[in-house]
PDB file of C-alpha atoms in Angstrom:
ATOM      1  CA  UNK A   1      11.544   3.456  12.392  1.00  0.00           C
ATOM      2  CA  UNK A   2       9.387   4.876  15.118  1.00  0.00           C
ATOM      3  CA  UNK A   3       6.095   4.421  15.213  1.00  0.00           C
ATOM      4  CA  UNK A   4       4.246   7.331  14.473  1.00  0.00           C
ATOM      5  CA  UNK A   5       0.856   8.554  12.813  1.00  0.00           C
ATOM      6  CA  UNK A   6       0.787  11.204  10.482  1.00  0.00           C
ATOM      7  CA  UNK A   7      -2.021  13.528   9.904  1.00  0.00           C
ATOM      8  CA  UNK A   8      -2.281  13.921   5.844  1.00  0.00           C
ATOM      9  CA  UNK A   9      -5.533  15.931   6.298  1.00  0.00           C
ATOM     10  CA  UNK A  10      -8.959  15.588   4.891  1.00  0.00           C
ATOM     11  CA  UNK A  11      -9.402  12.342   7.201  1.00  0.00           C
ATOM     12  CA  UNK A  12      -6.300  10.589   5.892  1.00  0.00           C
ATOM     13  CA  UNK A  13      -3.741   9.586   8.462  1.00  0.00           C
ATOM     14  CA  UNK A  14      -0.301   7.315   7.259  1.00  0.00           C
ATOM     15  CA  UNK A  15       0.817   5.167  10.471  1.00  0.00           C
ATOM     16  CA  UNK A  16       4.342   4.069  10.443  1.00  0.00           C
ATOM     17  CA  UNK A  17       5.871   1.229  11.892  1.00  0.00           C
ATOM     18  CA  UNK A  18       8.434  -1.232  12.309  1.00  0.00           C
ATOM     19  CA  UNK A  19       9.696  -4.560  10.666  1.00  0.00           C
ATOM     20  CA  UNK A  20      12.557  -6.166  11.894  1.00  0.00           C
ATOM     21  CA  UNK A  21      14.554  -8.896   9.046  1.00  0.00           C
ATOM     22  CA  UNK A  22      16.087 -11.202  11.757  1.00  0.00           C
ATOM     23  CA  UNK A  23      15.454  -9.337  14.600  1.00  0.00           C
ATOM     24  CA  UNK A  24      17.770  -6.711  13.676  1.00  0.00           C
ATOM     25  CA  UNK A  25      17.247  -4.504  10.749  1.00  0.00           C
ATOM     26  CA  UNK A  26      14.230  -2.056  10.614  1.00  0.00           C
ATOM     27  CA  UNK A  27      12.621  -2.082   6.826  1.00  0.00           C
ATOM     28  CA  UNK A  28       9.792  -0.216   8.129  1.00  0.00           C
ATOM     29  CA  UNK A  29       5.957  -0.731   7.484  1.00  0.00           C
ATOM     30  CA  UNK A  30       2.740   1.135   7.416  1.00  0.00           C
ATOM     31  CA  UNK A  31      -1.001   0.961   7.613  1.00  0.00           C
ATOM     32  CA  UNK A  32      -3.450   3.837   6.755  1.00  0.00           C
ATOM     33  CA  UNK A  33      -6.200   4.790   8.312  1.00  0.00           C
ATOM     34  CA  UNK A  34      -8.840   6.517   6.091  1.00  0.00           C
ATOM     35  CA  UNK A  35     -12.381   8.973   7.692  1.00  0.00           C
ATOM     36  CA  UNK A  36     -15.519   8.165   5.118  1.00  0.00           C
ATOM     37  CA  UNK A  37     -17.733   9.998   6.978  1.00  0.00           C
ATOM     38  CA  UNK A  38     -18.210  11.264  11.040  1.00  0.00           C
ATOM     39  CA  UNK A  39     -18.693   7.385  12.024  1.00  0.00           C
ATOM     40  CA  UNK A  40     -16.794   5.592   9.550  1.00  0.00           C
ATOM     41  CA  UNK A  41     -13.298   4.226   8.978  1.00  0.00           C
ATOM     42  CA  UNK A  42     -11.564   1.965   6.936  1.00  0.00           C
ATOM     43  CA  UNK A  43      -7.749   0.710   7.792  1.00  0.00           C
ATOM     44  CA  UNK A  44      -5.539  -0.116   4.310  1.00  0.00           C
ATOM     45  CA  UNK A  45      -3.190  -3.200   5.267  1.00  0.00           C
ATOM     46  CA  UNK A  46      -2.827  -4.135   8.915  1.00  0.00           C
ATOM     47  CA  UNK A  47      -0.071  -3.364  11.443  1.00  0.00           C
ATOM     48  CA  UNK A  48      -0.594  -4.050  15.295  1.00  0.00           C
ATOM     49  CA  UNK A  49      -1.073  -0.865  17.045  1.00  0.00           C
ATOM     50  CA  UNK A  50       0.693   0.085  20.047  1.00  0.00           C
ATOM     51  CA  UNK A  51       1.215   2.806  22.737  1.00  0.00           C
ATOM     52  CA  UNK A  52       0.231   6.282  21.875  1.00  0.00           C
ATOM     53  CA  UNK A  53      -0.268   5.442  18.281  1.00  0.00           C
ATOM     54  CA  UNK A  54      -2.859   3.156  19.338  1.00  0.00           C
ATOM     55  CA  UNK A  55      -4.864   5.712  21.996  1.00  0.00           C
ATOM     56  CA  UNK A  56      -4.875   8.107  18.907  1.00  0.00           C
ATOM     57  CA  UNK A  57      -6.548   5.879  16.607  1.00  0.00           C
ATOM     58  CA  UNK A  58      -9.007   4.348  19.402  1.00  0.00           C
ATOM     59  CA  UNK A  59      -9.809   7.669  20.504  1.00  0.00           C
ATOM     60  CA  UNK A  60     -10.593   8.762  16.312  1.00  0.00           C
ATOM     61  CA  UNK A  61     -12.505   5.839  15.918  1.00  0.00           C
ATOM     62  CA  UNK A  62     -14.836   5.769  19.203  1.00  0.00           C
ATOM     63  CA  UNK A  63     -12.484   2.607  20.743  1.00  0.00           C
ATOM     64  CA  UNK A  64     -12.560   1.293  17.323  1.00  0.00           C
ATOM     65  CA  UNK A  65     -16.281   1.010  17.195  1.00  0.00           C
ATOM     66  CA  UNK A  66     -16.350   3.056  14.070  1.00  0.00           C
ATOM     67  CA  UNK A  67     -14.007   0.897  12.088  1.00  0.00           C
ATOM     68  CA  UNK A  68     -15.944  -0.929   9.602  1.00  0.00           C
ATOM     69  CA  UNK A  69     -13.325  -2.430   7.366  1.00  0.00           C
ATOM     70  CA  UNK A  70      -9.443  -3.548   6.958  1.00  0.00           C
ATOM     71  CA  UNK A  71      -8.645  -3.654   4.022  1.00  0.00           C
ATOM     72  CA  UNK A  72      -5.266  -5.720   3.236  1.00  0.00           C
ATOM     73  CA  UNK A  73      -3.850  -4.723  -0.143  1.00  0.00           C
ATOM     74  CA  UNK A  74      -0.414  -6.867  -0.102  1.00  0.00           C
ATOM     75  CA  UNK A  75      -0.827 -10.585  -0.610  1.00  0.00           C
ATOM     76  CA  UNK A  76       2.390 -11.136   1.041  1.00  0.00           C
ATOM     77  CA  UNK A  77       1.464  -8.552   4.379  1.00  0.00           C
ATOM     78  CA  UNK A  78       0.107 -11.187   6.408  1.00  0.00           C
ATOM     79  CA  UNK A  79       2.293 -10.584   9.630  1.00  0.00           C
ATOM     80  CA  UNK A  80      -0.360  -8.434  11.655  1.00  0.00           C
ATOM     81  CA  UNK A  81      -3.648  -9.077  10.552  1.00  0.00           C
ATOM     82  CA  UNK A  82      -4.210 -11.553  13.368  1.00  0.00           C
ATOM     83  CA  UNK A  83      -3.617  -8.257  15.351  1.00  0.00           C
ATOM     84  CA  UNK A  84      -6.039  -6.165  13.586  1.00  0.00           C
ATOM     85  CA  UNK A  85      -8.825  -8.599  13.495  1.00  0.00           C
ATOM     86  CA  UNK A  86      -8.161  -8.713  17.287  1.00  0.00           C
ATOM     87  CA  UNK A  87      -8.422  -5.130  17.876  1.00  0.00           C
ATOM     88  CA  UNK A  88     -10.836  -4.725  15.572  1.00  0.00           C
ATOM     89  CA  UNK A  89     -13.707  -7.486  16.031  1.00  0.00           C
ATOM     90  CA  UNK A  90     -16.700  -5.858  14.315  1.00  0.00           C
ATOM     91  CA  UNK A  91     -14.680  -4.624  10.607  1.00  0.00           C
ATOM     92  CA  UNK A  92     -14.887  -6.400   7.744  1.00  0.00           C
ATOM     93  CA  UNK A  93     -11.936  -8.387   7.144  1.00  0.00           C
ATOM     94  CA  UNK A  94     -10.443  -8.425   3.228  1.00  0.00           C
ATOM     95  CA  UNK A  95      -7.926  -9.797   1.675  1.00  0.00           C
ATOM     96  CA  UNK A  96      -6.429 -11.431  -1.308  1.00  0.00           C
ATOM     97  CA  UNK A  97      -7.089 -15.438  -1.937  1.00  0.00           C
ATOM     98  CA  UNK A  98      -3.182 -15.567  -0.012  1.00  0.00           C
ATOM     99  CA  UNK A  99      -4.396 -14.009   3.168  1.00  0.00           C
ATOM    100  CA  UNK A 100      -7.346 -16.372   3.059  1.00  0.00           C
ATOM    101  CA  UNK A 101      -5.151 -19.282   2.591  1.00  0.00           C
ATOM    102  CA  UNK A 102      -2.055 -17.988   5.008  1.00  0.00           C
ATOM    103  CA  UNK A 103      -4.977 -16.977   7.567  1.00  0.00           C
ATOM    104  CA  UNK A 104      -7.914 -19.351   7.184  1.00  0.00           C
ATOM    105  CA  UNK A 105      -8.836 -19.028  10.953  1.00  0.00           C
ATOM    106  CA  UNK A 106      -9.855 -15.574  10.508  1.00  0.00           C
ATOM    107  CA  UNK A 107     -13.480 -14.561   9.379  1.00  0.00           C
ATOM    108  CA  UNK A 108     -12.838 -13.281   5.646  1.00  0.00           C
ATOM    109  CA  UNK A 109     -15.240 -11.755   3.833  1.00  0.00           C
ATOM    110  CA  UNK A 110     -15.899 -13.970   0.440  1.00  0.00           C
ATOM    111  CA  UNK A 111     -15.141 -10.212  -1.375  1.00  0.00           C
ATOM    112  CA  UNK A 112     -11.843 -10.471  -2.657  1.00  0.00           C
ATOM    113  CA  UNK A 113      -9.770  -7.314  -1.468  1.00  0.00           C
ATOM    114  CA  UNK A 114      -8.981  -6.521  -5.313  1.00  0.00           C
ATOM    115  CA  UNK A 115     -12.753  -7.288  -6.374  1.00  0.00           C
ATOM    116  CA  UNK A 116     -14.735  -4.665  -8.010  1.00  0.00           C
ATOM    117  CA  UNK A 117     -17.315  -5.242  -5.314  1.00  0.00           C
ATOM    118  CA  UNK A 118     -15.347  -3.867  -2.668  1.00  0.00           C
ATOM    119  CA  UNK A 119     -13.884  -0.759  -4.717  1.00  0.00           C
ATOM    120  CA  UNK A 120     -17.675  -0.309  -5.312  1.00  0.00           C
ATOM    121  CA  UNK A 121     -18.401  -0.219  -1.747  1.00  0.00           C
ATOM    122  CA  UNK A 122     -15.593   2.855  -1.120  1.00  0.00           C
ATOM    123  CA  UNK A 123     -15.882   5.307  -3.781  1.00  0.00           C
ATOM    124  CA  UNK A 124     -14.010   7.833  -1.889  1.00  0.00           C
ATOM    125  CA  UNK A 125     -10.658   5.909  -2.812  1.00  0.00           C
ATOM    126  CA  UNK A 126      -9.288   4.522  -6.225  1.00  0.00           C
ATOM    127  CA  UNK A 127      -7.798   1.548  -6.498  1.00  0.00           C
ATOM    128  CA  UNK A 128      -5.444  -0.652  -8.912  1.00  0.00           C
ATOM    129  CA  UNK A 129      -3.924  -3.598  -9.422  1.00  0.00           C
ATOM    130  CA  UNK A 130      -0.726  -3.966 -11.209  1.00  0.00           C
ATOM    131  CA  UNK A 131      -0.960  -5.255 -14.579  1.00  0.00           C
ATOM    132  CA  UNK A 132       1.944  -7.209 -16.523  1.00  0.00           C
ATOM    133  CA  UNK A 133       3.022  -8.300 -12.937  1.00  0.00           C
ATOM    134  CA  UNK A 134       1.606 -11.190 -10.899  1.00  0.00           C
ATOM    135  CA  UNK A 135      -0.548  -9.994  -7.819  1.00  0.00           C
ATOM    136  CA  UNK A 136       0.838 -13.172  -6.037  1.00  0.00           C
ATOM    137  CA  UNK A 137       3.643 -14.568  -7.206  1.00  0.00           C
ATOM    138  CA  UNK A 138       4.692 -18.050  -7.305  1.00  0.00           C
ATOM    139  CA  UNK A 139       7.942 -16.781  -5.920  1.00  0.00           C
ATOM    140  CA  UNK A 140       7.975 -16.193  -2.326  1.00  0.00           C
ATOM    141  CA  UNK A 141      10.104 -13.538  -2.348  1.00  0.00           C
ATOM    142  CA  UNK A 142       8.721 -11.268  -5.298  1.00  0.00           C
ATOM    143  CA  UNK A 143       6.680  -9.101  -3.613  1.00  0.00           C
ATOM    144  CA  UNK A 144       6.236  -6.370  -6.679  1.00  0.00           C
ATOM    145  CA  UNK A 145       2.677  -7.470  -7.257  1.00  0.00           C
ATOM    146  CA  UNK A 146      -0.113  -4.890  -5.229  1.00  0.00           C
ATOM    147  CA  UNK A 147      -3.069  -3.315  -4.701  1.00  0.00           C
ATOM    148  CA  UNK A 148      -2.805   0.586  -4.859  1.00  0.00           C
ATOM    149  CA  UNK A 149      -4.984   2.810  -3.700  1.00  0.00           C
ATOM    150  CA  UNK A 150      -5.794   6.684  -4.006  1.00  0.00           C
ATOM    151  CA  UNK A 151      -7.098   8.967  -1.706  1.00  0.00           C
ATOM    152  CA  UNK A 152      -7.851  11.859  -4.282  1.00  0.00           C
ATOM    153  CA  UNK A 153      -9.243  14.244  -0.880  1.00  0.00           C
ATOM    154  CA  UNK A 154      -5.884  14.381   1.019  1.00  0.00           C
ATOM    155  CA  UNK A 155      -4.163  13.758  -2.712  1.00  0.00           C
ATOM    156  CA  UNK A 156      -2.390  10.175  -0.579  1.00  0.00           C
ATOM    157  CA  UNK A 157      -1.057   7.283  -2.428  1.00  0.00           C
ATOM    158  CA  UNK A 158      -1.117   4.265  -0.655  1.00  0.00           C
ATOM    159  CA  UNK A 159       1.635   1.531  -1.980  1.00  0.00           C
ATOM    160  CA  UNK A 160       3.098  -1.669  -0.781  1.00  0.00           C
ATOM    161  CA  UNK A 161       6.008  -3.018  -2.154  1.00  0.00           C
ATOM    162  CA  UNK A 162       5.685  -2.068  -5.907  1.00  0.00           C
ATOM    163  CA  UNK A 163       6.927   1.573  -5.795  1.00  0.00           C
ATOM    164  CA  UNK A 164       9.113   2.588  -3.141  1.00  0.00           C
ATOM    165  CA  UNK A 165      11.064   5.413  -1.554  1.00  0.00           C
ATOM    166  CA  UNK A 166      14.603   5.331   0.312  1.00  0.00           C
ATOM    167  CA  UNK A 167      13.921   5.873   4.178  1.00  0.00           C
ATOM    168  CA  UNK A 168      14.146  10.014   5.294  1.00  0.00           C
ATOM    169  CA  UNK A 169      16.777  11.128   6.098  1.00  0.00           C
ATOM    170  CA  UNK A 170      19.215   8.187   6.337  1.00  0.00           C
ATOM    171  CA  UNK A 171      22.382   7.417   3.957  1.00  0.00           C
ATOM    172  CA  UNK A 172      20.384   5.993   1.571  1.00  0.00           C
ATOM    173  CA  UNK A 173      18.453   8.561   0.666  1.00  0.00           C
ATOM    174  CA  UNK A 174      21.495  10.100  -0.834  1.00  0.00           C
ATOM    175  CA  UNK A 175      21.937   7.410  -3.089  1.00  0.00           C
ATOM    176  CA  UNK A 176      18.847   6.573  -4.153  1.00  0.00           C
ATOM    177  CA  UNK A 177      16.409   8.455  -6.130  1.00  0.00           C
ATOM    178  CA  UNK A 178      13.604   9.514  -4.006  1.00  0.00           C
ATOM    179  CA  UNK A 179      10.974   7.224  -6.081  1.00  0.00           C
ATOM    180  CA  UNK A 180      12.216   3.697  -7.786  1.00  0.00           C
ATOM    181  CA  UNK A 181      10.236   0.584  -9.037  1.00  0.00           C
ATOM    182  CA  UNK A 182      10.493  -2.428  -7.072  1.00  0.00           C
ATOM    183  CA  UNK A 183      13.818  -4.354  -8.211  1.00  0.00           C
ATOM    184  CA  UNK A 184      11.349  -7.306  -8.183  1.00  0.00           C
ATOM    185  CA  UNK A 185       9.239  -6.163 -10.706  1.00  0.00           C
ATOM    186  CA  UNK A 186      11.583  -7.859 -13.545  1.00  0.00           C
ATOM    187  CA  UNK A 187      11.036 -11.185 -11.704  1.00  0.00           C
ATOM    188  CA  UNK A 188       7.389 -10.930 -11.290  1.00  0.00           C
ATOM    189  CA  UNK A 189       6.906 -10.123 -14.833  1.00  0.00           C
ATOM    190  CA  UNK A 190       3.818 -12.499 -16.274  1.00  0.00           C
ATOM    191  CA  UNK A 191       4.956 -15.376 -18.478  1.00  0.00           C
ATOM    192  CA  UNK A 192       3.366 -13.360 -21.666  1.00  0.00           C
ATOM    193  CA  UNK A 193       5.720 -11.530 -24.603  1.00  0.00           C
ATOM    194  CA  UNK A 194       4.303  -8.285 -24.010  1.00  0.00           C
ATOM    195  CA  UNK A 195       4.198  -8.455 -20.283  1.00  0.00           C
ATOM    196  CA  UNK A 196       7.013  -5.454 -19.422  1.00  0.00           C
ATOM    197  CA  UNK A 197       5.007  -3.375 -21.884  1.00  0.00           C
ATOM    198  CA  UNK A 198       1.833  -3.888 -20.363  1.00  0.00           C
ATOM    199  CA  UNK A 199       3.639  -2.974 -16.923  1.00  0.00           C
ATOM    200  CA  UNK A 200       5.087   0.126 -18.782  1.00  0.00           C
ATOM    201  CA  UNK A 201       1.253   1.020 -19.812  1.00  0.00           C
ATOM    202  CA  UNK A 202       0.031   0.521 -16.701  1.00  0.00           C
ATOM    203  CA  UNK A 203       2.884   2.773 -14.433  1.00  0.00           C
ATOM    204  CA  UNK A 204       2.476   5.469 -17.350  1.00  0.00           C
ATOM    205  CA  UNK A 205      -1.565   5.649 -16.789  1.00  0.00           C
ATOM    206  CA  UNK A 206      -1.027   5.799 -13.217  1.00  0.00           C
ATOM    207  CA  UNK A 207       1.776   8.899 -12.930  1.00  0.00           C
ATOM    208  CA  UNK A 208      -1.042  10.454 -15.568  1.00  0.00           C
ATOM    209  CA  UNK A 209      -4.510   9.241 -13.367  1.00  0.00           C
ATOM    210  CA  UNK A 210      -3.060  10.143  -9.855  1.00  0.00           C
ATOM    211  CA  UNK A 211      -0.787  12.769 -11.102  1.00  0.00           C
ATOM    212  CA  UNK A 212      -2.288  14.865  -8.042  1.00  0.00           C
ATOM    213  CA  UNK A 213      -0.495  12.853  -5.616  1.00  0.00           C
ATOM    214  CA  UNK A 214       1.378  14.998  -2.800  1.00  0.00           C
ATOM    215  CA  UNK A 215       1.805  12.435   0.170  1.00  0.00           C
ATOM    216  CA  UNK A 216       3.525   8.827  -1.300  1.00  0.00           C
ATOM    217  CA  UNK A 217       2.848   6.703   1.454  1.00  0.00           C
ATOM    218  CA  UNK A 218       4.960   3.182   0.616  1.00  0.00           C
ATOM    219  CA  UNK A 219       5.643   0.705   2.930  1.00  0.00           C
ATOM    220  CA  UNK A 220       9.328  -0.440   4.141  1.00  0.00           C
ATOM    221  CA  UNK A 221      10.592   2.927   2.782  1.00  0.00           C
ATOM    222  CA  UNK A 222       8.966   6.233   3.932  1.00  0.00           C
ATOM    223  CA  UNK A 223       6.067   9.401   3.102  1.00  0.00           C
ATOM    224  CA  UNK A 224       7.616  11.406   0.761  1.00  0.00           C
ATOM    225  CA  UNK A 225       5.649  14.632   0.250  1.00  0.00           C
ATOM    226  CA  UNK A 226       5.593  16.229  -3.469  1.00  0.00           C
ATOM    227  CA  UNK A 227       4.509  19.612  -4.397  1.00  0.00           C
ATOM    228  CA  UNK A 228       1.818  19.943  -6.809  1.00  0.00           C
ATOM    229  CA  UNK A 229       3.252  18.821 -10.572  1.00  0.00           C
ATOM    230  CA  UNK A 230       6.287  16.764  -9.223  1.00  0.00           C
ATOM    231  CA  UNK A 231       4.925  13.181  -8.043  1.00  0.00           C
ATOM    232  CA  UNK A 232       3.865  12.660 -12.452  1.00  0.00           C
ATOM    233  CA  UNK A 233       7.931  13.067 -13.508  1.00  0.00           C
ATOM    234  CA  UNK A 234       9.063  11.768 -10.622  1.00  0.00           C
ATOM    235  CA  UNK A 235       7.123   8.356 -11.266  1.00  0.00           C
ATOM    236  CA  UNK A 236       8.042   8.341 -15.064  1.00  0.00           C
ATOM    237  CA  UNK A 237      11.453   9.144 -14.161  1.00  0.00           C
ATOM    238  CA  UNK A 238      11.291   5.889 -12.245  1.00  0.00           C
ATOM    239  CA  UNK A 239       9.800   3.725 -14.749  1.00  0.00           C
ATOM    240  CA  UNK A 240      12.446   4.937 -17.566  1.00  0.00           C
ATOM    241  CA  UNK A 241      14.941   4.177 -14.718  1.00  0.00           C
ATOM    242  CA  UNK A 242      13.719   0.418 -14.588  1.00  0.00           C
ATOM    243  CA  UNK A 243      12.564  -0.055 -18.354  1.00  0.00           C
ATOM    244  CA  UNK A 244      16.065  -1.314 -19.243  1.00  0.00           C
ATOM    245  CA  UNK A 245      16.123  -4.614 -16.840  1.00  0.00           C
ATOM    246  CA  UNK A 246      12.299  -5.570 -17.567  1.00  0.00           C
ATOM    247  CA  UNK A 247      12.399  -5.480 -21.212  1.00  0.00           C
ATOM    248  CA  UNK A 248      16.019  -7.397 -21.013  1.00  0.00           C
ATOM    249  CA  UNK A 249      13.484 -10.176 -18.765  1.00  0.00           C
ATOM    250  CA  UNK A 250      11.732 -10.832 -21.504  1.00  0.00           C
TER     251      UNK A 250
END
């Protein structure tokens, strides 16, 4: 995937990049890069920033100057925060406790990324975390677990990893539907009874709370764009989709 910025309006821009499994195949990644005010940004996740990508954001955010936080939502998206904190000396650096652990050499903030002290501090965004599913799993490849957040101004979902989308244009978005569930969610699944209905809950509030959503911003997939009404049965569509495998988990 190239990388690219996109301009979601209403100071919301998705930034798409690249992730190569092996050195070969492209899964695709993204940061975002959210306006609070004239001379304030926040980044959500981290991906080093290159070429003209790059001189757009610097030249949005004063040379970076006017970035006050990164915010890293996916426990297991540790690959370019090095990078960001780089680029980036002055923000406030978040994460979960993994990031901390993974990257103890950088200067985290003692606010945990999913802590209602940092949703506090940006009330232009909702966040939340999944529920039923472990935020970091004990499995190092179950990556289902994340923190969402909502941009309800440009109407932008920002997702790693637990909802996804087939990349644009390619093959596979002819086969897949154009919003699924994480296969991992059924492995990620809390060790409780009633853990894939407390998932179930949790997806259902969400297509109701951020039923607004136009621009689905997920990482290792793609933006899809939804008119107004369709991003709600899409979602539900999905979750009826995957229903069958968690509850068989159980």
């Amino acid at each position: 995937m190239a990388h690219t910025i996109i301009n979601l309006g209403q100071g919301f821009w998705n930034i798409r990049g690249a992730l190569r499994i092996g050195g070969l195949i492209d899964v695709g990644t993204h940061c975002s890069l959210v306006q609070l005010t004239k001379d304030r940004f926040i980044f959500l996740d981290s991906y080093e920033l290159s070429g003209s990508v790059r001189e757009q954001v610097m030249t949005l955010t004063h040379q970076g100057q006017t970035v006050e936080a990164i915010l890293n939502l996916h426990p297991f998206h540790t690959l370019h925060c090095e990078a960001m904190a780089r680029d980036f000396p002055q923000a406030t650096l978040y994460g979960s406790l993994r990031h901390q652990q993974k990257l103890p050499q950088l200067a985290w903030s003692p606010d945990r990324v999913e802590s209602e002290a940092v949703a506090a501090r940006y009330p232009e965004l909702e966040f939340s975390l999944t529920k039923g599913i472990d935020y970091i799993s004990a499995k190092p490849g179950v990556h289902a677990g994340s923190l969402l957040a909502y941009h309800p101004a440009s109407k932008s979902l920002h997702v790693d990893d637990t909802f996804a989308a087939p990349p644009q244009g390619g093959l596979l978005e002819k086969f897949l539907p154009e919003i699924f569930i994480s296969p991992a969610t059924r492995w990620a699944l809390k060790p409780e009874a009633n853990a894939a209905e407390t998932y179930c809950q949790w997806v259902q509030q969400l297509a109701d709370q951020w039923q607004d959503t136009q621009n689905f911003c997920a990482a290792h997939s793609d933006l899809v764009q939804f008119k107004a009404g369709e991003f709600k049965p899409a979602l539900l569509a999905a979750l009826e989709r995957a229903r069958p495998k968690l509850q068989t988990t159980q």
